[in-house]
Tab-separated table of C-alpha atoms and ligand atoms in Angstrom:
chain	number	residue	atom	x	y	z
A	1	UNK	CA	149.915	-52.742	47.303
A	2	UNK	CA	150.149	-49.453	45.784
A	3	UNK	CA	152.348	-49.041	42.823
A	4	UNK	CA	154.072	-45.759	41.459
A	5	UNK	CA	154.028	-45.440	37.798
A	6	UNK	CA	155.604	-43.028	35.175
A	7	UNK	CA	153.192	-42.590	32.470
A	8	UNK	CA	154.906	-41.045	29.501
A	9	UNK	CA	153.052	-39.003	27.210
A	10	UNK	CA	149.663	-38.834	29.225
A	11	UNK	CA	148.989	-35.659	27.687
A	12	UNK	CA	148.760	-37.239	24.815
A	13	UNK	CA	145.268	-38.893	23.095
A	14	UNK	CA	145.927	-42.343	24.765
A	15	UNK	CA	147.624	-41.337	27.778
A	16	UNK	CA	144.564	-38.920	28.623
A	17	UNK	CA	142.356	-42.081	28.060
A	18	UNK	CA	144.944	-44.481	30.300
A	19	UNK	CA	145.489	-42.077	32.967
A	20	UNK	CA	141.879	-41.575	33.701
A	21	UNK	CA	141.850	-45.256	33.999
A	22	UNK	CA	144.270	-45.305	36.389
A	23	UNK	CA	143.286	-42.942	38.177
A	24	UNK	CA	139.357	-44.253	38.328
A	25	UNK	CA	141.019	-47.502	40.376
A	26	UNK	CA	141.430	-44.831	43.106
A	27	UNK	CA	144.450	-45.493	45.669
A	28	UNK	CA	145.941	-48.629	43.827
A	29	UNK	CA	148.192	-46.525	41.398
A	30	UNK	CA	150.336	-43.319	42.162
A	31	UNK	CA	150.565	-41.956	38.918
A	32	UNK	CA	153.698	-39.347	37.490
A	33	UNK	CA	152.637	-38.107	34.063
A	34	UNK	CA	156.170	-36.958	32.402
A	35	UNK	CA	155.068	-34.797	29.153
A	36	UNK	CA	156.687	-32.701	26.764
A	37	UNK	CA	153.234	-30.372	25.909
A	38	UNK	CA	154.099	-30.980	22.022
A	39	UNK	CA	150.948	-29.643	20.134
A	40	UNK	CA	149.592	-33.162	20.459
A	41	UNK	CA	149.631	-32.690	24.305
A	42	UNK	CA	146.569	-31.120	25.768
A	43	UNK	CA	146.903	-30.647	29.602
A	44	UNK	CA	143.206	-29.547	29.450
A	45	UNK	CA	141.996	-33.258	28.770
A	46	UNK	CA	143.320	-33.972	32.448
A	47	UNK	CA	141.881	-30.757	33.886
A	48	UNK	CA	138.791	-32.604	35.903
A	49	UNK	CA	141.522	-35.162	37.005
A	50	UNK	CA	144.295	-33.004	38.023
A	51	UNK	CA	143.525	-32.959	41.733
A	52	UNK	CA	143.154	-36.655	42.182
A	53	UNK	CA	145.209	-38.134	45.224
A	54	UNK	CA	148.399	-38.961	44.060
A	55	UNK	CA	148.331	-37.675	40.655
A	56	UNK	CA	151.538	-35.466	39.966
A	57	UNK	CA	151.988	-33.793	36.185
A	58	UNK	CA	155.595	-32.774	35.239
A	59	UNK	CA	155.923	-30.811	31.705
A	60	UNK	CA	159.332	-31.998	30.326
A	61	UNK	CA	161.417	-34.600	27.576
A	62	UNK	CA	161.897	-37.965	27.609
A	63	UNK	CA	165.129	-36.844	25.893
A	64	UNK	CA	166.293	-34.893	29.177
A	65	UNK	CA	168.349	-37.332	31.201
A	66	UNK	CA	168.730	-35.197	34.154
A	67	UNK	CA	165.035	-34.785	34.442
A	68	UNK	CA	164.428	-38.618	33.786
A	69	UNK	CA	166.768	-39.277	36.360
A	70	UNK	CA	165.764	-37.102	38.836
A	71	UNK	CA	162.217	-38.427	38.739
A	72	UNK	CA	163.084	-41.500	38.766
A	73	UNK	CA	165.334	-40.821	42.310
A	74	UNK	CA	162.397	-38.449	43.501
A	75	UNK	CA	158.988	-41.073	42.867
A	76	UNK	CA	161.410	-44.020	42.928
A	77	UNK	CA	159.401	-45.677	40.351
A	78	UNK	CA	158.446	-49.510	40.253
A	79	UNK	CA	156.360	-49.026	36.673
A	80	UNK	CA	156.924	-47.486	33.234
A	81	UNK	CA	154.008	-47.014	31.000
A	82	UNK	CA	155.712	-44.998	27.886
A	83	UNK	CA	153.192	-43.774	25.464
A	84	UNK	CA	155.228	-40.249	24.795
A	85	UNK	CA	156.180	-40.621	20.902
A	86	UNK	CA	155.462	-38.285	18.098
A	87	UNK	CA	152.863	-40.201	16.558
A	88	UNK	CA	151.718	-38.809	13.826
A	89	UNK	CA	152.667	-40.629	9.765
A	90	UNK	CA	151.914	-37.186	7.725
A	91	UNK	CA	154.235	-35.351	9.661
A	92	UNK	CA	157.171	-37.765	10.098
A	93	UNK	CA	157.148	-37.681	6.028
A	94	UNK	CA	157.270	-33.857	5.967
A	95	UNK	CA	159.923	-33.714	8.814
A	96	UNK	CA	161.377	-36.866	10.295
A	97	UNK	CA	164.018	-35.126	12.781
A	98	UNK	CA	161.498	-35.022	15.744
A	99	UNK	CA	160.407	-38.686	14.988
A	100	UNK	CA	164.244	-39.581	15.457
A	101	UNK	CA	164.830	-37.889	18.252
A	102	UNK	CA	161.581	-38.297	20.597
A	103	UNK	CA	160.984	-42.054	19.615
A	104	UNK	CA	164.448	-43.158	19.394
A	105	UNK	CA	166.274	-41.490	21.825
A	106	UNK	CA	163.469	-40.943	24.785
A	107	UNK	CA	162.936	-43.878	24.858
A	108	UNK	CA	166.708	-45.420	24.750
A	109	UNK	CA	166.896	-41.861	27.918
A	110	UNK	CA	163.546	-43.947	29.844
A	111	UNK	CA	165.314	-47.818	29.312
A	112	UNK	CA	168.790	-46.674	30.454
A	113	UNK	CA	167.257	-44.669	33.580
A	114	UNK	CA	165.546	-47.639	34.338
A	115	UNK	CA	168.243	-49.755	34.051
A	116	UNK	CA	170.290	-47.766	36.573
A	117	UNK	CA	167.425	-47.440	38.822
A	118	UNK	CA	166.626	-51.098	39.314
A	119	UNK	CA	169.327	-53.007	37.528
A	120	UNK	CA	172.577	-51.475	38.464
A	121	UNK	CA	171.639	-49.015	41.836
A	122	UNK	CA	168.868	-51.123	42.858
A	123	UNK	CA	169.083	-53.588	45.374
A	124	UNK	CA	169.154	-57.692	43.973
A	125	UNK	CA	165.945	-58.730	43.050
A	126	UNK	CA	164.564	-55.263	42.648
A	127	UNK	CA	163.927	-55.503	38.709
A	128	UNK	CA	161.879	-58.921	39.334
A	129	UNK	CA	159.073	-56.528	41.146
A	130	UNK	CA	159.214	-53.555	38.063
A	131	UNK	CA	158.114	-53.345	34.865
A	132	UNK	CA	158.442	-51.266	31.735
A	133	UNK	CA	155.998	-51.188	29.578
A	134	UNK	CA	156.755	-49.926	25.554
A	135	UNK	CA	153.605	-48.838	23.838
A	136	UNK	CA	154.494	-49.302	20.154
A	137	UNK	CA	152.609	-49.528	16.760
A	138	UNK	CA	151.197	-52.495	14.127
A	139	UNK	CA	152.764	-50.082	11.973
A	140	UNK	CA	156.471	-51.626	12.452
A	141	UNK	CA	155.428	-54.577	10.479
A	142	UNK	CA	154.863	-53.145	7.484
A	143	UNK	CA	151.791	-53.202	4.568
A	144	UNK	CA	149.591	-56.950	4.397
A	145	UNK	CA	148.098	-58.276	1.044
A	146	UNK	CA	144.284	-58.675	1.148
A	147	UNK	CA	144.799	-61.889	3.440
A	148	UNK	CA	146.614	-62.664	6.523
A	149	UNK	CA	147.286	-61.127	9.888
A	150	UNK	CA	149.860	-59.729	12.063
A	151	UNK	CA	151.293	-61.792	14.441
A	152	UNK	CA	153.773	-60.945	17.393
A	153	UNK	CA	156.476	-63.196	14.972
A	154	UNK	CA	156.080	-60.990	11.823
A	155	UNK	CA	158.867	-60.224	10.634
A	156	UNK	CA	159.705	-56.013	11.355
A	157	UNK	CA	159.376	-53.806	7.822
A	158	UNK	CA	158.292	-50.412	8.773
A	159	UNK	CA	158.084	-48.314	5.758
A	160	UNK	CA	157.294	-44.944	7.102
A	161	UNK	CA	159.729	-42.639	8.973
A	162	UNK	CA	156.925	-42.808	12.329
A	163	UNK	CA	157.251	-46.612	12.103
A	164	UNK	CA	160.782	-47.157	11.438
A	165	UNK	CA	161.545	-45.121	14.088
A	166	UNK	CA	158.852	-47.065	16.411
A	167	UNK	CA	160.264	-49.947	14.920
A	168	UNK	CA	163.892	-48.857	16.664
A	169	UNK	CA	162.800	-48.378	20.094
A	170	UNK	CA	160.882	-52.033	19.936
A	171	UNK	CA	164.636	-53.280	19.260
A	172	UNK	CA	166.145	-50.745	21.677
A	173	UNK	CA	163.214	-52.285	24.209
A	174	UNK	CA	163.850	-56.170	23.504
A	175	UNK	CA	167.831	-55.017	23.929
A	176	UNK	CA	167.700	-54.042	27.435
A	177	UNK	CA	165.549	-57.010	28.304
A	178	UNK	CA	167.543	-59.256	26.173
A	179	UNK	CA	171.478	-57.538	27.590
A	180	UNK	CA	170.195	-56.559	30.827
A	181	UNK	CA	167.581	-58.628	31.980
A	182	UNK	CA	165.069	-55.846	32.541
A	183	UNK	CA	161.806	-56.631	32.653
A	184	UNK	CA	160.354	-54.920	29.697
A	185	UNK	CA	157.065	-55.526	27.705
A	186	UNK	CA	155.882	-54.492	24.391
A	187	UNK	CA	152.908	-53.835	22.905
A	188	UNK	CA	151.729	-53.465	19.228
A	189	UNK	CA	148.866	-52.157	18.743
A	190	UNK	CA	146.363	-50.591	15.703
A	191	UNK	CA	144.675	-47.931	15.263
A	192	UNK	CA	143.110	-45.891	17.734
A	193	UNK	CA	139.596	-44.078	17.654
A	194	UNK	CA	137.417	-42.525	20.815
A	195	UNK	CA	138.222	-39.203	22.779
A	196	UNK	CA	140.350	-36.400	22.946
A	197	UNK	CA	141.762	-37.618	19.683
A	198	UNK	CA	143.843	-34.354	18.029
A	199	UNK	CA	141.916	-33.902	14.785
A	200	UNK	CA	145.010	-34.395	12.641
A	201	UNK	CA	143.952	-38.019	12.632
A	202	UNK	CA	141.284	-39.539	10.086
A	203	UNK	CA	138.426	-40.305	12.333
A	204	UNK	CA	138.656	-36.786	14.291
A	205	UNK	CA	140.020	-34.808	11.633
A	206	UNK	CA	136.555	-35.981	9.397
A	207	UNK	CA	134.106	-35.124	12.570
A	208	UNK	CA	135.352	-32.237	12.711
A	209	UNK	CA	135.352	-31.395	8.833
A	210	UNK	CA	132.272	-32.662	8.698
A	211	UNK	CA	130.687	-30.900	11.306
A	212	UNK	CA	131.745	-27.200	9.494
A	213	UNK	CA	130.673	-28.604	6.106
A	214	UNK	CA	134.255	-28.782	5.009
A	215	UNK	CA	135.582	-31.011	2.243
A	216	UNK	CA	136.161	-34.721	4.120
A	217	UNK	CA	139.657	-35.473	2.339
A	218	UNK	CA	139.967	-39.407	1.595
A	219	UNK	CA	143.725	-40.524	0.302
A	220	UNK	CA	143.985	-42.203	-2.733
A	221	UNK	CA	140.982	-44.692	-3.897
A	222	UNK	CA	140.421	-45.027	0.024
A	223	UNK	CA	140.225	-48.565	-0.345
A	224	UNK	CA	142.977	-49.048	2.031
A	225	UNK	CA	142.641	-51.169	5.464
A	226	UNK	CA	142.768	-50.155	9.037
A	227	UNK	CA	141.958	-52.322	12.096
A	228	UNK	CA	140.030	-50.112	14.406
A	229	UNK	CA	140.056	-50.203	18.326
A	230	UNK	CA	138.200	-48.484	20.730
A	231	UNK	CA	141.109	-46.307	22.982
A	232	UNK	CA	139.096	-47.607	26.179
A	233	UNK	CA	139.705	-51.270	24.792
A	234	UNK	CA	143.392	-50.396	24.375
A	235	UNK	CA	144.035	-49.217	27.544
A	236	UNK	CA	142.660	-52.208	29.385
A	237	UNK	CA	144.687	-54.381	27.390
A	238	UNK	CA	148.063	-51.847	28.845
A	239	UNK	CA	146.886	-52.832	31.841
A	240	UNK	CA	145.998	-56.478	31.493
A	241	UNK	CA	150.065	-56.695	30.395
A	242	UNK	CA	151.466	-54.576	32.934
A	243	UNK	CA	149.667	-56.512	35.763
A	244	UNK	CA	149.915	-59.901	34.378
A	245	UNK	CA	152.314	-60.125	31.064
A	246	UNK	CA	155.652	-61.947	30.816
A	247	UNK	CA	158.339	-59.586	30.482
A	248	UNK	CA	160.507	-60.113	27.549
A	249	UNK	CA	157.148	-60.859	25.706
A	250	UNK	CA	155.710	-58.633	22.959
A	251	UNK	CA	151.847	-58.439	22.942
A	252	UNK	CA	149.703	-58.000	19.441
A	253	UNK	CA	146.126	-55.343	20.224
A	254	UNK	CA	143.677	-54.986	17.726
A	255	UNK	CA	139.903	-54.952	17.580
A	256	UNK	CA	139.039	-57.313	14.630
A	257	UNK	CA	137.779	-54.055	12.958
A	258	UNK	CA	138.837	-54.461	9.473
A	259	UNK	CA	137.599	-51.065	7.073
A	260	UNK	CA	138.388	-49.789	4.401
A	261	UNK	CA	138.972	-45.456	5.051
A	262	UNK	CA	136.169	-44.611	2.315
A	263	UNK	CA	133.735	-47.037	4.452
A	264	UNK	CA	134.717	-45.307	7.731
A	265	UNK	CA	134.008	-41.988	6.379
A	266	UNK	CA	131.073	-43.067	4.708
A	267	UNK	CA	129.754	-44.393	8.594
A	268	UNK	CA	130.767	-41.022	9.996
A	269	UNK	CA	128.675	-38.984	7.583
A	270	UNK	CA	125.831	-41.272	8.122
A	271	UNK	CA	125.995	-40.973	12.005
A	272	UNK	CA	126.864	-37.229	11.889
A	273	UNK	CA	123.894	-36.442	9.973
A	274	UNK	CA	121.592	-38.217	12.315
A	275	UNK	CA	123.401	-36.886	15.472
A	276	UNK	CA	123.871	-33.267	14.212
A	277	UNK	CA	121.643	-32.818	11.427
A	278	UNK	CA	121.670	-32.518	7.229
A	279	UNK	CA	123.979	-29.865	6.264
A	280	UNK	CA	122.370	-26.475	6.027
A	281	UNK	CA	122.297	-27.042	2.212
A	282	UNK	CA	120.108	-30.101	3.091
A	283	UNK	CA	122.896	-32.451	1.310
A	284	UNK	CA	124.440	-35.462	3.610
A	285	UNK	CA	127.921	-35.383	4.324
A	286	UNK	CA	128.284	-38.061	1.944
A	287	UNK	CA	128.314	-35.187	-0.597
A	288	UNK	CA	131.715	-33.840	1.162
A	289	UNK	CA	133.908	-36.421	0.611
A	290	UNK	CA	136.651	-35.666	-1.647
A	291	UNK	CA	139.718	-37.547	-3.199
A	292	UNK	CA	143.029	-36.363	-2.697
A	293	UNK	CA	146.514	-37.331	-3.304
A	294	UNK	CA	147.940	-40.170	-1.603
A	295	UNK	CA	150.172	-40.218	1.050
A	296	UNK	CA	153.941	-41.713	-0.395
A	297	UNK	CA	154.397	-45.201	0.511
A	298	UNK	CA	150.837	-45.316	2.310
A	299	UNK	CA	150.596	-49.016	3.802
A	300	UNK	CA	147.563	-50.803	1.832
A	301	UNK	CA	146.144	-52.660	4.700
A	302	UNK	CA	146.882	-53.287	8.492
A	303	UNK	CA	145.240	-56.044	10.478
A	304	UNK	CA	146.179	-57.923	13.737
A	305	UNK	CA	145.755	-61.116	15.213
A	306	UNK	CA	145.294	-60.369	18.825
A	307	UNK	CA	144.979	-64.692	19.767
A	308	UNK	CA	148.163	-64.213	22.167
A	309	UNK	CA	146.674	-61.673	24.364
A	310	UNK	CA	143.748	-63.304	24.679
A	311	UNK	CA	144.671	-66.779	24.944
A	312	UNK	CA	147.438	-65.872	27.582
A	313	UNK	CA	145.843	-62.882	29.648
A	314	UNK	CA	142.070	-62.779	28.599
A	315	UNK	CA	141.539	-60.143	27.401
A	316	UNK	CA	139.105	-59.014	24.060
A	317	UNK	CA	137.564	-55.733	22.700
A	318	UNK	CA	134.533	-55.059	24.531
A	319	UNK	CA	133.008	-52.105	22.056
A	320	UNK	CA	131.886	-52.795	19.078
A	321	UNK	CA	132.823	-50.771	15.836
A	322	UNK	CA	129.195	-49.433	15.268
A	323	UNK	CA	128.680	-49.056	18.899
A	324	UNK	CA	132.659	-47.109	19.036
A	325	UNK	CA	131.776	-44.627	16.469
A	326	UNK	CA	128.332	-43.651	17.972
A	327	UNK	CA	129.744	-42.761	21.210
A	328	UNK	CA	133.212	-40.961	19.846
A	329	UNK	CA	130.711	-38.608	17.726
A	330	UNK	CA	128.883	-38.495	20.368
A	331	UNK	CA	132.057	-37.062	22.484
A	332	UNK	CA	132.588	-35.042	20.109
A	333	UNK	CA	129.535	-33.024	19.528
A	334	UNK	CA	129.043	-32.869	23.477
A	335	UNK	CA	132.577	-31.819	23.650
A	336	UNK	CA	132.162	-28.637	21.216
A	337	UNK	CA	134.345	-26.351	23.197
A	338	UNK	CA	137.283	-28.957	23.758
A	339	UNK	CA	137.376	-29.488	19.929
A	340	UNK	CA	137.022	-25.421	19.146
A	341	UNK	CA	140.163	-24.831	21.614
A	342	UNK	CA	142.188	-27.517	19.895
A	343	UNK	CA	141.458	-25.655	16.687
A	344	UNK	CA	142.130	-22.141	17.491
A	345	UNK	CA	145.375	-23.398	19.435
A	346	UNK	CA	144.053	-21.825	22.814
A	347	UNK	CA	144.012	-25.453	24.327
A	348	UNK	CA	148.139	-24.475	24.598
A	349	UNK	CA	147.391	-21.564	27.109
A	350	UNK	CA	146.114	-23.948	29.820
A	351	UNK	CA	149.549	-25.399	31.061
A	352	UNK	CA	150.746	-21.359	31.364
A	353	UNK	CA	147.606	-20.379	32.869
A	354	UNK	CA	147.923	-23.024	35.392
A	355	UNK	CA	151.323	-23.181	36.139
A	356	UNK	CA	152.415	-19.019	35.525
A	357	UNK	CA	155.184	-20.249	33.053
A	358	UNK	CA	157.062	-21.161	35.378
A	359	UNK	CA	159.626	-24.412	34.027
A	360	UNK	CA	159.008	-27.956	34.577
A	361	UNK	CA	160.397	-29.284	37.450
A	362	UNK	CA	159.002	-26.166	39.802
A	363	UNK	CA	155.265	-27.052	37.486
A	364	UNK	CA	155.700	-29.987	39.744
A	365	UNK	CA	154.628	-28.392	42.666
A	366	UNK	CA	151.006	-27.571	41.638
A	367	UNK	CA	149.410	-31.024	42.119
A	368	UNK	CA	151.739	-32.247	45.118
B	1	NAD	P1	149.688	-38.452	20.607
B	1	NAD	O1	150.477	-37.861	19.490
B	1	NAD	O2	148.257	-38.124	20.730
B	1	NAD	O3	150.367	-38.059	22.005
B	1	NAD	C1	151.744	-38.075	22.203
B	1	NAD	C2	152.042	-37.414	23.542
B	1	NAD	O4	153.464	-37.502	23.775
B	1	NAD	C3	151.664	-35.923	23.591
B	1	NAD	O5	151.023	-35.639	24.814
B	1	NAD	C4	153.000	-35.220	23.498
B	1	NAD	O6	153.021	-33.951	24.129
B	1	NAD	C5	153.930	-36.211	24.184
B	1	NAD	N1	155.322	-36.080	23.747
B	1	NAD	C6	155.785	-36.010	22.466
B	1	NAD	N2	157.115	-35.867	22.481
B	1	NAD	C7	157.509	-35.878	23.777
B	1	NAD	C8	158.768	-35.779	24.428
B	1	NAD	N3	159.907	-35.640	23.728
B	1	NAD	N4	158.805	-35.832	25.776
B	1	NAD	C9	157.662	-35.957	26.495
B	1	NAD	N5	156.444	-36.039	25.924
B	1	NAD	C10	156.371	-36.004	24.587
B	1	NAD	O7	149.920	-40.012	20.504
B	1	NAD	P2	148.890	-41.212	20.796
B	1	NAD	O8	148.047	-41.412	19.608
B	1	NAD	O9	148.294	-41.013	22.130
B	1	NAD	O10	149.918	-42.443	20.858
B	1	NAD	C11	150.567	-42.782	22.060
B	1	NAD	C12	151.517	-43.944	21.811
B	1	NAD	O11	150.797	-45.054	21.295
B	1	NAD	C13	152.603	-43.634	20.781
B	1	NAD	O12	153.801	-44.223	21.227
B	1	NAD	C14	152.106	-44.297	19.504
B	1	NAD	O13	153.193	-44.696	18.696
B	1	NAD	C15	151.374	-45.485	20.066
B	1	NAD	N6	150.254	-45.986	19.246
B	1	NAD	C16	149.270	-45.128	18.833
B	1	NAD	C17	148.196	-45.637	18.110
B	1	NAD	C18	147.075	-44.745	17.641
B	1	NAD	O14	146.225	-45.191	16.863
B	1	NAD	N7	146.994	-43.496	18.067
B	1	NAD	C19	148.137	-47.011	17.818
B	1	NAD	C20	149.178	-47.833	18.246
B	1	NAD	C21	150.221	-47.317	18.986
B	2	DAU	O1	148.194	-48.494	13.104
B	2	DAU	C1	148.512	-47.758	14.237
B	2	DAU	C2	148.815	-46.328	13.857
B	2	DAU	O2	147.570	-45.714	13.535
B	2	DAU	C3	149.522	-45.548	14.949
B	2	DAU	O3	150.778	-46.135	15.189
B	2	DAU	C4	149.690	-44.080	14.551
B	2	DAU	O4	150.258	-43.345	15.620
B	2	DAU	C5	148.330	-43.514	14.221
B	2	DAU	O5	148.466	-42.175	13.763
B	2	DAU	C6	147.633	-44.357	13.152
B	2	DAU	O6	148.342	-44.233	11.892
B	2	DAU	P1	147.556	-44.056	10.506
B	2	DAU	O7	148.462	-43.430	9.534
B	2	DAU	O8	146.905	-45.340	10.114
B	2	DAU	O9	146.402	-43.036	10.989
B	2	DAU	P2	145.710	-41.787	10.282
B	2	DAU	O10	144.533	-41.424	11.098
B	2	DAU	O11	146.690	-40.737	9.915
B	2	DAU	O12	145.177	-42.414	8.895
B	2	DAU	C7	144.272	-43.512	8.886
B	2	DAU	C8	144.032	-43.875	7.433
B	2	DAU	O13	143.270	-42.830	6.813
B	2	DAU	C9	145.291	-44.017	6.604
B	2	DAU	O14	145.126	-45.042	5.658
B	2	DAU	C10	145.423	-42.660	5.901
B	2	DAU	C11	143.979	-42.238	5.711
B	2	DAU	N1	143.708	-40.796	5.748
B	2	DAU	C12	144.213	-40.069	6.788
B	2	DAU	C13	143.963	-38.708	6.883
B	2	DAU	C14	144.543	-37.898	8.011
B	2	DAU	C15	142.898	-40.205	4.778
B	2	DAU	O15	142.424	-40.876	3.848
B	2	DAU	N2	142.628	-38.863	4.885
B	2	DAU	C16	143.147	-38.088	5.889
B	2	DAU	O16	142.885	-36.855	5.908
């Protein structure tokens, strides 16, 4: 049976990635992609997708409860998927307010539409056929020692402004399952590398460096730990838990990728000199790589134990670290002119260009 889901977000780096998936199981999934077009969204990454049956795009907020509410009367939705979050630690340090507002209250504007749509207008029994999925962060649980792992009962001790603020909408989420009964899932996952990654984050942000022979900026001694996952691995495991999770259940995603940031670095000079060549000095990148001051209260180490999800639903990484970092290099260099429009900003033209300017809820009308 075909099933009509709001992706939140899908603009965004893994929204493009999950929306394409979606989309690639052909007629099973109508999909609504609700996004904002913050400068993290890039309508362009969609561009060869865009005409797919049943694929709609709507530019707008999560924080607009008309809009929410309309959609949800208009596509009379049976799935959430809400990725839409600003997402970015650096930023939320230098200006919180957007964190706060987008994280908290979008997604307290998506739980209470969905409430009222299946819960409270819909008829009995409608909620046991939905299901909201929450896309949230490791990140909420706060900085590990050198041993130990994550699990889905760690205690909650975000330390950033991003993660305390991803941190409330997981308690917002378990809320409206807990008060309302609806069928809500959650998902904590760490961090993300593959592509259409905005190059404000480590792994694209040194490609790209790297490729213009720029200084490749490492915080502190770079000795702290991130647990890497492949995007495509992430998005199967959204889907594993929206088809098949318990709802009230959070679910832990990571790849078993433990590194420290100056050994991913390191591995992306190495591959980037092989893939594109020695600098024209003849140096390797190696030679680029250059301390910097470290970001306030940067977690040490982050690193997941992912046993629920793949005792309960089956599901494990399928890419490899090594294997992961060849082909998002690879991306990248083939995908030269994506990267140079994200840089020079033009990448922000495309929804005006393809939609005249008009606003969000007449945009609709170009992919129905
Ligand atoms: P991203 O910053 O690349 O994309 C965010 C998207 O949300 C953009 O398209 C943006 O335009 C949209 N958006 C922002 N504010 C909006 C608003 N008010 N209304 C509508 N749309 C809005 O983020 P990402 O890296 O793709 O992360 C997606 C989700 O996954 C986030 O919730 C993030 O917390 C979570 N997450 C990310 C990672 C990671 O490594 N990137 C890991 C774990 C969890
Ligand atoms: O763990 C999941 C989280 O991963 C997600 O919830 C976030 O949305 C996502 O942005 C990511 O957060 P991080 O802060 O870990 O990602 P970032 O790419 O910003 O940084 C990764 C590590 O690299 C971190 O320890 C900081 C360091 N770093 C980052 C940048 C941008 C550097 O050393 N130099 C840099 O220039």
């Amino acid at each position: 049976m075909q099933r009509t889901v709001l992706v939140t977000g899908g603009c965004g780096f893994i929204g493009v990635n999950f929306v394409r998936l979606l989309l690639g199981g052909r007629d099973r999934w109508r999909v609504v992609n609700l996004d904002k077009l913050t400068y993290a969204g890039n309508l362009a990454s969609l561009a060869d997708v865009a005409d797919s049956p049943g694929y709609h795009f709507v530019k707008g907020d999560i924080c607009d409860q008309d809009l929410v509410g309309a959609l949800f009367d208009r596509y009379r939705f049976d799935t959430v998927v809400h990725f839409a979050a600003e997402s970015h630690v650096d930023r939320s340090i230098a200006g919180p307010a957007e964190f706060i507002r987008t994280n908290i209250f979008g997604t307290y504007t998506l739980l209470d539409a969905a409430r009222k749509h299946w819960i409270e207008a819909g008829p009995p029994g409608r909620a046991d056929s939905c299901r909201f999925l929450h896309v949230s962060t490791d990140e909420v649980f706060g900085s590990l020692g050198d041993t130990g792992y994550f699990t889905e009962s760690t205690r909650y001790d975000p330390r950033s402004p991003y993660s305390a603020s991803k941190a409330s909408s997981d308690h917002l989420a378990r809320a409206y399952y807990h008060t309302y009964g609806l069928p809500v899932l959650i998902t904590n996952c760490s961090n993300n590398y593959g592509p259409y990654q905005f190059p404000e984050k480590l792994i694209p942000l040194i490609i790209n460096n790297g490729l213009h022979g720029r200084d490749l900026p490492v915080y502190g001694d770079g000795g702290n730990v991130r647990d890497w996952l492949y995007v495509l691995d992430h998005c199967e495991a959204i889907l594993r838990v929206v088809e098949q999770g318990r709802p009230g259940e959070s679910y832990n995603i990571g790849g078993r990728n433990e590194k420290k940031n100056l050994e991913v670095v390191g591995l992306l000079c190495d591959i980037l000199d092989r893939q594109a060549g020695l600098l024209p000095s003849g140096l390797p990148r190696r030679s680029l790589i250059t301390f910097v001051r470290d970001r306030p209260g940067h977690d040490r180490r982050y690193a997941i134990d992912a046993g629920k999800i793949a005792e309960e639903l089956g599901w494990s990484p399928k890419v490899t670290f090594e294997q992961g970092m060849e082909q998002t290099v690879d991306w990248y260099l083939t995908n030269r002119a994506w990267l140079a429009a994200v840089i020079d900003g033009s990448y922000q033209e495309y929804y005006r260009r393809m939609y005249g300017g008009r606003d969000e809820l007449q945009g609709q009308g170009k992919q129905q």
